């Protein structure tokens, strides 16, 4: 019988050809894995704060930086409930992207710009439900660059719900290090509402308080698992939380203030607003930044439109403040902006005067639609153009 030696010509597995070497490599890799795992475990254990704080309660306090999540790339769509409060908004997906610093894109077009322009404000500056390249903070930069021939970066740091205190925080802790040439701030309605309801910028509302307090009543195991999550799967966890939160019902952080009559201290709230405007101006001037203020366009005087009537009906129902009183305060806030600009010899862009108060340009009380945003960009660019030479020479 002829022996079959075909197996000698087949490569076979590494284990059968070199069993000792394979076992040795496996043992070495296992030891390295165990050492690495032990090291990471000890690292996580050493991060436990139980030696510093009591086991049952750990409290963290931090200044809240109200900005968008950096590197967000997605779409936003106004829901059915939001649409009920509008009359010229198209319900569709709007592209919404942010850069690595949380500014709404397009933002950093040039690595070495001649001028950096920054816009501060709330949702009226954010322009979430507007086509990306029609948002006035971006469009202003594009128009000015085209007219002047110089390289301009225009940054949109507007965030829904932000008031002037949030913008001052963003200015000093985020924008100042970025070598800004011109900073434009537009605030009114968010400041008015927070001062009417809480009487102070330094309130304790869940998402708008300037100081965030995080109190956790957890065990050491919780902190170990939390640290492992942050170390091994931070990005996956963030995506899961975004997906979950987008489908959850938002808490009403102002529920404690509803159905109660607002006690209006006009002098106090105007004085608070004025101090924040002056603080913004002072920071800019001390840092060789050109400050610009803008009034807020609005449709408050429109007394023939269902959307506007319903807004005032909610204000009267929830806070017992009547239409005339609220509009008067809003107008005084705009006038305060103009007054502070005159006193400090800075440019004020009066959008409240220049933007027609109709649904052709705003889809509700204060928010621009695409047409309104484009019109605002054209007017803002016209007012900013004389500043380019001054800013470029600094």
PDB file of N, CA and C in Angstrom, residues 277-367:
ATOM      1  N   UNK A 277     -26.259  95.011  28.681  1.00  0.00           N
ATOM      2  CA  UNK A 277     -25.826  95.640  27.425  1.00  0.00           C
ATOM      3  C   UNK A 277     -24.519  96.390  27.631  1.00  0.00           C
ATOM      4  N   UNK A 278     -24.427  97.117  28.736  1.00  0.00           N
ATOM      5  CA  UNK A 278     -23.207  97.881  29.011  1.00  0.00           C
ATOM      6  C   UNK A 278     -22.028  96.949  29.279  1.00  0.00           C
ATOM      7  N   UNK A 279     -22.284  95.842  29.936  1.00  0.00           N
ATOM      8  CA  UNK A 279     -21.221  94.864  30.180  1.00  0.00           C
ATOM      9  C   UNK A 279     -20.681  94.309  28.865  1.00  0.00           C
ATOM     10  N   UNK A 280     -21.581  93.995  27.955  1.00  0.00           N
ATOM     11  CA  UNK A 280     -21.177  93.518  26.622  1.00  0.00           C
ATOM     12  C   UNK A 280     -20.287  94.549  25.932  1.00  0.00           C
ATOM     13  N   UNK A 281     -20.714  95.791  25.940  1.00  0.00           N
ATOM     14  CA  UNK A 281     -19.942  96.856  25.287  1.00  0.00           C
ATOM     15  C   UNK A 281     -18.574  97.014  25.940  1.00  0.00           C
ATOM     16  N   UNK A 282     -18.545  97.007  27.262  1.00  0.00           N
ATOM     17  CA  UNK A 282     -17.284  97.199  27.982  1.00  0.00           C
ATOM     18  C   UNK A 282     -16.283  96.073  27.708  1.00  0.00           C
ATOM     19  N   UNK A 283     -16.775  94.838  27.682  1.00  0.00           N
ATOM     20  CA  UNK A 283     -15.884  93.707  27.393  1.00  0.00           C
ATOM     21  C   UNK A 283     -15.285  93.861  26.003  1.00  0.00           C
ATOM     22  N   UNK A 284     -16.135  94.177  25.029  1.00  0.00           N
ATOM     23  CA  UNK A 284     -15.638  94.332  23.656  1.00  0.00           C
ATOM     24  C   UNK A 284     -14.586  95.430  23.570  1.00  0.00           C
ATOM     25  N   UNK A 285     -14.873  96.587  24.142  1.00  0.00           N
ATOM     26  CA  UNK A 285     -13.940  97.707  24.043  1.00  0.00           C
ATOM     27  C   UNK A 285     -12.627  97.418  24.763  1.00  0.00           C
ATOM     28  N   UNK A 286     -12.701  96.738  25.892  1.00  0.00           N
ATOM     29  CA  UNK A 286     -11.478  96.422  26.631  1.00  0.00           C
ATOM     30  C   UNK A 286     -10.615  95.409  25.900  1.00  0.00           C
ATOM     31  N   UNK A 287     -11.210  94.669  24.975  1.00  0.00           N
ATOM     32  CA  UNK A 287     -10.496  93.646  24.208  1.00  0.00           C
ATOM     33  C   UNK A 287     -10.274  94.067  22.752  1.00  0.00           C
ATOM     34  N   UNK A 288     -10.436  95.363  22.472  1.00  0.00           N
ATOM     35  CA  UNK A 288     -10.220  95.913  21.122  1.00  0.00           C
ATOM     36  C   UNK A 288     -11.111  95.239  20.081  1.00  0.00           C
ATOM     37  N   UNK A 289     -12.333  94.951  20.485  1.00  0.00           N
ATOM     38  CA  UNK A 289     -13.343  94.374  19.588  1.00  0.00           C
ATOM     39  C   UNK A 289     -14.379  95.460  19.296  1.00  0.00           C
ATOM     40  N   UNK A 290     -14.840  95.524  18.076  1.00  0.00           N
ATOM     41  CA  UNK A 290     -15.886  96.488  17.727  1.00  0.00           C
ATOM     42  C   UNK A 290     -17.251  95.914  18.091  1.00  0.00           C
ATOM     43  N   UNK A 291     -17.942  96.512  19.083  1.00  0.00           N
ATOM     44  CA  UNK A 291     -19.273  96.003  19.464  1.00  0.00           C
ATOM     45  C   UNK A 291     -20.374  96.637  18.625  1.00  0.00           C
ATOM     46  N   UNK A 292     -21.381  95.833  18.307  1.00  0.00           N
ATOM     47  CA  UNK A 292     -22.550  96.324  17.576  1.00  0.00           C
ATOM     48  C   UNK A 292     -23.794  95.745  18.245  1.00  0.00           C
ATOM     49  N   UNK A 293     -24.812  96.562  18.418  1.00  0.00           N
ATOM     50  CA  UNK A 293     -26.084  96.104  18.975  1.00  0.00           C
ATOM     51  C   UNK A 293     -27.158  96.130  17.891  1.00  0.00           C
ATOM     52  N   UNK A 294     -28.120  95.253  18.024  1.00  0.00           N
ATOM     53  CA  UNK A 294     -29.253  95.236  17.094  1.00  0.00           C
ATOM     54  C   UNK A 294     -30.558  95.208  17.879  1.00  0.00           C
ATOM     55  N   UNK A 295     -31.539  95.964  17.417  1.00  0.00           N
ATOM     56  CA  UNK A 295     -32.890  95.841  17.963  1.00  0.00           C
ATOM     57  C   UNK A 295     -33.555  94.616  17.348  1.00  0.00           C
ATOM     58  N   UNK A 296     -34.648  94.170  17.950  1.00  0.00           N
ATOM     59  CA  UNK A 296     -35.310  92.950  17.492  1.00  0.00           C
ATOM     60  C   UNK A 296     -36.579  93.285  16.720  1.00  0.00           C
ATOM     61  N   UNK A 297     -36.622  92.843  15.460  1.00  0.00           N
ATOM     62  CA  UNK A 297     -37.834  93.004  14.652  1.00  0.00           C
ATOM     63  C   UNK A 297     -38.963  92.182  15.267  1.00  0.00           C
ATOM     64  N   UNK A 298     -40.195  92.618  15.062  1.00  0.00           N
ATOM     65  CA  UNK A 298     -41.314  91.916  15.696  1.00  0.00           C
ATOM     66  C   UNK A 298     -42.624  92.262  15.015  1.00  0.00           C
ATOM     67  N   UNK A 299     -43.650  91.464  15.349  1.00  0.00           N
ATOM     68  CA  UNK A 299     -45.009  91.691  14.832  1.00  0.00           C
ATOM     69  C   UNK A 299     -45.992  91.955  15.973  1.00  0.00           C
ATOM     70  N   UNK A 300     -45.502  92.472  17.076  1.00  0.00           N
ATOM     71  CA  UNK A 300     -46.356  92.653  18.250  1.00  0.00           C
ATOM     72  C   UNK A 300     -47.505  93.622  18.003  1.00  0.00           C
ATOM     73  N   UNK A 301     -47.302  94.573  17.100  1.00  0.00           N
ATOM     74  CA  UNK A 301     -48.359  95.550  16.836  1.00  0.00           C
ATOM     75  C   UNK A 301     -49.436  95.016  15.910  1.00  0.00           C
ATOM     76  N   UNK A 302     -49.205  93.832  15.352  1.00  0.00           N
ATOM     77  CA  UNK A 302     -50.170  93.230  14.424  1.00  0.00           C
ATOM     78  C   UNK A 302     -51.367  92.706  15.220  1.00  0.00           C
ATOM     79  N   UNK A 303     -52.493  93.366  15.099  1.00  0.00           N
ATOM     80  CA  UNK A 303     -53.677  92.987  15.879  1.00  0.00           C
ATOM     81  C   UNK A 303     -54.761  92.364  15.009  1.00  0.00           C
ATOM     82  N   UNK A 304     -54.379  91.882  13.831  1.00  0.00           N
ATOM     83  CA  UNK A 304     -55.369  91.285  12.924  1.00  0.00           C
ATOM     84  C   UNK A 304     -54.991  89.872  12.512  1.00  0.00           C
ATOM     85  N   UNK A 305     -54.028  89.267  13.232  1.00  0.00           N
ATOM     86  CA  UNK A 305     -53.527  87.953  12.827  1.00  0.00           C
ATOM     87  C   UNK A 305     -53.727  86.947  13.952  1.00  0.00           C
ATOM     88  N   UNK A 306     -54.223  85.781  13.613  1.00  0.00           N
ATOM     89  CA  UNK A 306     -54.527  84.746  14.594  1.00  0.00           C
ATOM     90  C   UNK A 306     -53.289  84.328  15.394  1.00  0.00           C
ATOM     91  N   UNK A 307     -52.145  84.159  14.707  1.00  0.00           N
ATOM     92  CA  UNK A 307     -50.917  83.714  15.369  1.00  0.00           C
ATOM     93  C   UNK A 307     -50.495  84.694  16.458  1.00  0.00           C
ATOM     94  N   UNK A 308     -50.566  85.975  16.165  1.00  0.00           N
ATOM     95  CA  UNK A 308     -50.163  86.994  17.138  1.00  0.00           C
ATOM     96  C   UNK A 308     -51.184  87.075  18.276  1.00  0.00           C
ATOM     97  N   UNK A 309     -52.458  87.002  17.927  1.00  0.00           N
ATOM     98  CA  UNK A 309     -53.516  87.038  18.942  1.00  0.00           C
ATOM     99  C   UNK A 309     -53.366  85.869  19.920  1.00  0.00           C
ATOM    100  N   UNK A 310     -53.047  84.697  19.395  1.00  0.00           N
ATOM    101  CA  UNK A 310     -52.904  83.519  20.249  1.00  0.00           C
ATOM    102  C   UNK A 310     -51.685  83.636  21.163  1.00  0.00           C
ATOM    103  N   UNK A 311     -50.621  84.266  20.681  1.00  0.00           N
ATOM    104  CA  UNK A 311     -49.438  84.475  21.534  1.00  0.00           C
ATOM    105  C   UNK A 311     -49.810  85.328  22.751  1.00  0.00           C
ATOM    106  N   UNK A 312     -50.499  86.418  22.501  1.00  0.00           N
ATOM    107  CA  UNK A 312     -50.892  87.293  23.604  1.00  0.00           C
ATOM    108  C   UNK A 312     -51.931  86.628  24.504  1.00  0.00           C
ATOM    109  N   UNK A 313     -52.762  85.790  23.923  1.00  0.00           N
ATOM    110  CA  UNK A 313     -53.745  85.071  24.735  1.00  0.00           C
ATOM    111  C   UNK A 313     -53.038  84.145  25.724  1.00  0.00           C
ATOM    112  N   UNK A 314     -51.975  83.495  25.283  1.00  0.00           N
ATOM    113  CA  UNK A 314     -51.196  82.629  26.195  1.00  0.00           C
ATOM    114  C   UNK A 314     -50.539  83.451  27.286  1.00  0.00           C
ATOM    115  N   UNK A 315     -49.983  84.608  26.933  1.00  0.00           N
ATOM    116  CA  UNK A 315     -49.339  85.456  27.928  1.00  0.00           C
ATOM    117  C   UNK A 315     -50.339  85.915  28.987  1.00  0.00           C
ATOM    118  N   UNK A 316     -51.536  86.270  28.545  1.00  0.00           N
ATOM    119  CA  UNK A 316     -52.553  86.716  29.487  1.00  0.00           C
ATOM    120  C   UNK A 316     -53.081  85.564  30.334  1.00  0.00           C
ATOM    121  N   UNK A 317     -53.211  84.385  29.720  1.00  0.00           N
ATOM    122  CA  UNK A 317     -53.715  83.215  30.447  1.00  0.00           C
ATOM    123  C   UNK A 317     -52.689  82.709  31.465  1.00  0.00           C
ATOM    124  N   UNK A 318     -51.419  82.637  31.051  1.00  0.00           N
ATOM    125  CA  UNK A 318     -50.393  82.042  31.906  1.00  0.00           C
ATOM    126  C   UNK A 318     -49.837  83.008  32.946  1.00  0.00           C
ATOM    127  N   UNK A 319     -49.718  84.287  32.579  1.00  0.00           N
ATOM    128  CA  UNK A 319     -49.021  85.216  33.472  1.00  0.00           C
ATOM    129  C   UNK A 319     -49.828  86.474  33.798  1.00  0.00           C
ATOM    130  N   UNK A 320     -51.024  86.557  33.268  1.00  0.00           N
ATOM    131  CA  UNK A 320     -51.911  87.696  33.525  1.00  0.00           C
ATOM    132  C   UNK A 320     -51.259  89.034  33.211  1.00  0.00           C
ATOM    133  N   UNK A 321     -50.518  89.057  32.114  1.00  0.00           N
ATOM    134  CA  UNK A 321     -49.957  90.320  31.631  1.00  0.00           C
ATOM    135  C   UNK A 321     -50.667  90.660  30.328  1.00  0.00           C
ATOM    136  N   UNK A 322     -51.192  91.875  30.244  1.00  0.00           N
ATOM    137  CA  UNK A 322     -52.012  92.206  29.080  1.00  0.00           C
ATOM    138  C   UNK A 322     -51.150  92.622  27.888  1.00  0.00           C
ATOM    139  N   UNK A 323     -51.787  92.611  26.752  1.00  0.00           N
ATOM    140  CA  UNK A 323     -51.118  92.840  25.468  1.00  0.00           C
ATOM    141  C   UNK A 323     -50.390  94.184  25.430  1.00  0.00           C
ATOM    142  N   UNK A 324     -51.042  95.236  25.816  1.00  0.00           N
ATOM    143  CA  UNK A 324     -50.456  96.568  25.727  1.00  0.00           C
ATOM    144  C   UNK A 324     -49.244  96.714  26.640  1.00  0.00           C
ATOM    145  N   UNK A 325     -49.344  96.140  27.846  1.00  0.00           N
ATOM    146  CA  UNK A 325     -48.238  96.242  28.794  1.00  0.00           C
ATOM    147  C   UNK A 325     -47.013  95.477  28.287  1.00  0.00           C
ATOM    148  N   UNK A 326     -47.248  94.310  27.735  1.00  0.00           N
ATOM    149  CA  UNK A 326     -46.134  93.498  27.232  1.00  0.00           C
ATOM    150  C   UNK A 326     -45.462  94.186  26.040  1.00  0.00           C
ATOM    151  N   UNK A 327     -46.252  94.667  25.113  1.00  0.00           N
ATOM    152  CA  UNK A 327     -45.696  95.352  23.944  1.00  0.00           C
ATOM    153  C   UNK A 327     -44.931  96.602  24.356  1.00  0.00           C
ATOM    154  N   UNK A 328     -45.438  97.311  25.345  1.00  0.00           N
ATOM    155  CA  UNK A 328     -44.758  98.508  25.839  1.00  0.00           C
ATOM    156  C   UNK A 328     -43.365  98.152  26.371  1.00  0.00           C
ATOM    157  N   UNK A 329     -43.274  97.069  27.147  1.00  0.00           N
ATOM    158  CA  UNK A 329     -41.983  96.657  27.695  1.00  0.00           C
ATOM    159  C   UNK A 329     -41.019  96.221  26.587  1.00  0.00           C
ATOM    160  N   UNK A 330     -41.532  95.478  25.622  1.00  0.00           N
ATOM    161  CA  UNK A 330     -40.709  95.042  24.490  1.00  0.00           C
ATOM    162  C   UNK A 330     -40.142  96.262  23.752  1.00  0.00           C
ATOM    163  N   UNK A 331     -40.982  97.236  23.494  1.00  0.00           N
ATOM    164  CA  UNK A 331     -40.538  98.450  22.797  1.00  0.00           C
ATOM    165  C   UNK A 331     -39.518  99.235  23.626  1.00  0.00           C
ATOM    166  N   UNK A 332     -39.710  99.263  24.939  1.00  0.00           N
ATOM    167  CA  UNK A 332     -38.750  99.956  25.805  1.00  0.00           C
ATOM    168  C   UNK A 332     -37.392  99.249  25.759  1.00  0.00           C
ATOM    169  N   UNK A 333     -37.408  97.922  25.699  1.00  0.00           N
ATOM    170  CA  UNK A 333     -36.144  97.180  25.581  1.00  0.00           C
ATOM    171  C   UNK A 333     -35.427  97.566  24.282  1.00  0.00           C
ATOM    172  N   UNK A 334     -36.159  97.628  23.187  1.00  0.00           N
ATOM    173  CA  UNK A 334     -35.536  98.052  21.921  1.00  0.00           C
ATOM    174  C   UNK A 334     -35.005  99.478  22.015  1.00  0.00           C
ATOM    175  N   UNK A 335     -35.768 100.338  22.649  1.00  0.00           N
ATOM    176  CA  UNK A 335     -35.331 101.719  22.805  1.00  0.00           C
ATOM    177  C   UNK A 335     -34.102 101.815  23.705  1.00  0.00           C
ATOM    178  N   UNK A 336     -34.016 100.953  24.690  1.00  0.00           N
ATOM    179  CA  UNK A 336     -32.841 100.904  25.580  1.00  0.00           C
ATOM    180  C   UNK A 336     -31.586 100.529  24.790  1.00  0.00           C
ATOM    181  N   UNK A 337     -31.741  99.617  23.849  1.00  0.00           N
ATOM    182  CA  UNK A 337     -30.618  99.222  22.985  1.00  0.00           C
ATOM    183  C   UNK A 337     -30.119 100.434  22.193  1.00  0.00           C
ATOM    184  N   UNK A 338     -31.040 101.188  21.628  1.00  0.00           N
ATOM    185  CA  UNK A 338     -30.671 102.380  20.856  1.00  0.00           C
ATOM    186  C   UNK A 338     -29.991 103.410  21.754  1.00  0.00           C
ATOM    187  N   UNK A 339     -30.540 103.590  22.958  1.00  0.00           N
ATOM    188  CA  UNK A 339     -29.980 104.562  23.908  1.00  0.00           C
ATOM    189  C   UNK A 339     -28.562 104.197  24.320  1.00  0.00           C
ATOM    190  N   UNK A 340     -28.317 102.916  24.615  1.00  0.00           N
ATOM    191  CA  UNK A 340     -26.976 102.492  25.026  1.00  0.00           C
ATOM    192  C   UNK A 340     -25.979 102.638  23.881  1.00  0.00           C
ATOM    193  N   UNK A 341     -26.447 102.414  22.655  1.00  0.00           N
ATOM    194  CA  UNK A 341     -25.574 102.622  21.501  1.00  0.00           C
ATOM    195  C   UNK A 341     -25.163 104.076  21.374  1.00  0.00           C
ATOM    196  N   UNK A 342     -26.129 104.988  21.576  1.00  0.00           N
ATOM    197  CA  UNK A 342     -25.833 106.420  21.474  1.00  0.00           C
ATOM    198  C   UNK A 342     -24.867 106.858  22.568  1.00  0.00           C
ATOM    199  N   UNK A 343     -25.117 106.417  23.783  1.00  0.00           N
ATOM    200  CA  UNK A 343     -24.271 106.812  24.910  1.00  0.00           C
ATOM    201  C   UNK A 343     -22.833 106.351  24.715  1.00  0.00           C
ATOM    202  N   UNK A 344     -22.671 105.143  24.141  1.00  0.00           N
ATOM    203  CA  UNK A 344     -21.335 104.560  23.987  1.00  0.00           C
ATOM    204  C   UNK A 344     -20.733 104.775  22.600  1.00  0.00           C
ATOM    205  N   UNK A 345     -21.432 105.522  21.763  1.00  0.00           N
ATOM    206  CA  UNK A 345     -20.946 105.852  20.419  1.00  0.00           C
ATOM    207  C   UNK A 345     -20.624 104.601  19.603  1.00  0.00           C
ATOM    208  N   UNK A 346     -21.550 103.646  19.624  1.00  0.00           N
ATOM    209  CA  UNK A 346     -21.389 102.446  18.816  1.00  0.00           C
ATOM    210  C   UNK A 346     -22.571 102.309  17.860  1.00  0.00           C
ATOM    211  N   UNK A 347     -22.398 101.518  16.821  1.00  0.00           N
ATOM    212  CA  UNK A 347     -23.459 101.335  15.835  1.00  0.00           C
ATOM    213  C   UNK A 347     -24.584 100.470  16.400  1.00  0.00           C
ATOM    214  N   UNK A 348     -25.800 100.911  16.182  1.00  0.00           N
ATOM    215  CA  UNK A 348     -26.988 100.118  16.478  1.00  0.00           C
ATOM    216  C   UNK A 348     -27.727  99.875  15.167  1.00  0.00           C
ATOM    217  N   UNK A 349     -27.968  98.626  14.865  1.00  0.00           N
ATOM    218  CA  UNK A 349     -28.697  98.258  13.652  1.00  0.00           C
ATOM    219  C   UNK A 349     -30.159  98.057  14.040  1.00  0.00           C
ATOM    220  N   UNK A 350     -30.999  98.937  13.581  1.00  0.00           N
ATOM    221  CA  UNK A 350     -32.393  98.984  14.048  1.00  0.00           C
ATOM    222  C   UNK A 350     -33.283  98.114  13.161  1.00  0.00           C
ATOM    223  N   UNK A 351     -33.224  96.801  13.389  1.00  0.00           N
ATOM    224  CA  UNK A 351     -34.041  95.869  12.606  1.00  0.00           C
ATOM    225  C   UNK A 351     -35.531  96.069  12.879  1.00  0.00           C
ATOM    226  N   UNK A 352     -35.858  96.484  14.098  1.00  0.00           N
ATOM    227  CA  UNK A 352     -37.270  96.709  14.433  1.00  0.00           C
ATOM    228  C   UNK A 352     -37.879  97.788  13.543  1.00  0.00           C
ATOM    229  N   UNK A 353     -37.063  98.708  13.099  1.00  0.00           N
ATOM    230  CA  UNK A 353     -37.532  99.794  12.225  1.00  0.00           C
ATOM    231  C   UNK A 353     -37.511  99.389  10.759  1.00  0.00           C
ATOM    232  N   UNK A 354     -36.532  98.568  10.386  1.00  0.00           N
ATOM    233  CA  UNK A 354     -36.293  98.302   8.964  1.00  0.00           C
ATOM    234  C   UNK A 354     -37.018  97.079   8.402  1.00  0.00           C
ATOM    235  N   UNK A 355     -37.341  96.101   9.252  1.00  0.00           N
ATOM    236  CA  UNK A 355     -38.001  94.893   8.760  1.00  0.00           C
ATOM    237  C   UNK A 355     -39.516  95.049   8.877  1.00  0.00           C
ATOM    238  N   UNK A 356     -40.247  94.984   7.771  1.00  0.00           N
ATOM    239  CA  UNK A 356     -41.708  95.129   7.840  1.00  0.00           C
ATOM    240  C   UNK A 356     -42.330  94.078   8.768  1.00  0.00           C
ATOM    241  N   UNK A 357     -43.230  94.486   9.651  1.00  0.00           N
ATOM    242  CA  UNK A 357     -43.804  93.567  10.652  1.00  0.00           C
ATOM    243  C   UNK A 357     -44.950  92.730  10.094  1.00  0.00           C
ATOM    244  N   UNK A 358     -44.646  91.913   9.097  1.00  0.00           N
ATOM    245  CA  UNK A 358     -45.684  91.122   8.446  1.00  0.00           C
ATOM    246  C   UNK A 358     -45.243  89.674   8.317  1.00  0.00           C
ATOM    247  N   UNK A 359     -46.184  88.801   7.990  1.00  0.00           N
ATOM    248  CA  UNK A 359     -45.876  87.385   7.865  1.00  0.00           C
ATOM    249  C   UNK A 359     -45.016  87.085   6.642  1.00  0.00           C
ATOM    250  N   UNK A 360     -44.874  88.035   5.735  1.00  0.00           N
ATOM    251  CA  UNK A 360     -43.998  87.839   4.583  1.00  0.00           C
ATOM    252  C   UNK A 360     -42.536  87.752   5.015  1.00  0.00           C
ATOM    253  N   UNK A 361     -42.221  88.272   6.221  1.00  0.00           N
ATOM    254  CA  UNK A 361     -40.830  88.293   6.674  1.00  0.00           C
ATOM    255  C   UNK A 361     -40.615  87.601   8.019  1.00  0.00           C
ATOM    256  N   UNK A 362     -41.688  87.415   8.796  1.00  0.00           N
ATOM    257  CA  UNK A 362     -41.586  86.721  10.078  1.00  0.00           C
ATOM    258  C   UNK A 362     -42.726  85.723  10.204  1.00  0.00           C
ATOM    259  N   UNK A 363     -42.408  84.504  10.648  1.00  0.00           N
ATOM    260  CA  UNK A 363     -43.458  83.481  10.686  1.00  0.00           C
ATOM    261  C   UNK A 363     -44.217  83.445  12.006  1.00  0.00           C
ATOM    262  N   UNK A 364     -43.756  84.217  12.990  1.00  0.00           N
ATOM    263  CA  UNK A 364     -44.504  84.357  14.248  1.00  0.00           C
ATOM    264  C   UNK A 364     -44.194  85.721  14.839  1.00  0.00           C
ATOM    265  N   UNK A 365     -44.161  85.833  16.144  1.00  0.00           N
ATOM    266  CA  UNK A 365     -43.991  87.135  16.783  1.00  0.00           C
ATOM    267  C   UNK A 365     -42.637  87.764  16.465  1.00  0.00           C
ATOM    268  N   UNK A 366     -41.559  86.978  16.475  1.00  0.00           N
ATOM    269  CA  UNK A 366     -40.220  87.555  16.311  1.00  0.00           C
ATOM    270  C   UNK A 366     -39.288  86.792  15.362  1.00  0.00           C
ATOM    271  N   UNK A 367     -39.646  85.607  14.899  1.00  0.00           N
ATOM    272  CA  UNK A 367     -38.707  84.789  14.137  1.00  0.00           C
ATOM    273  C   UNK A 367     -38.811  85.044  12.630  1.00  0.00           C
TER     274      UNK A 367
END
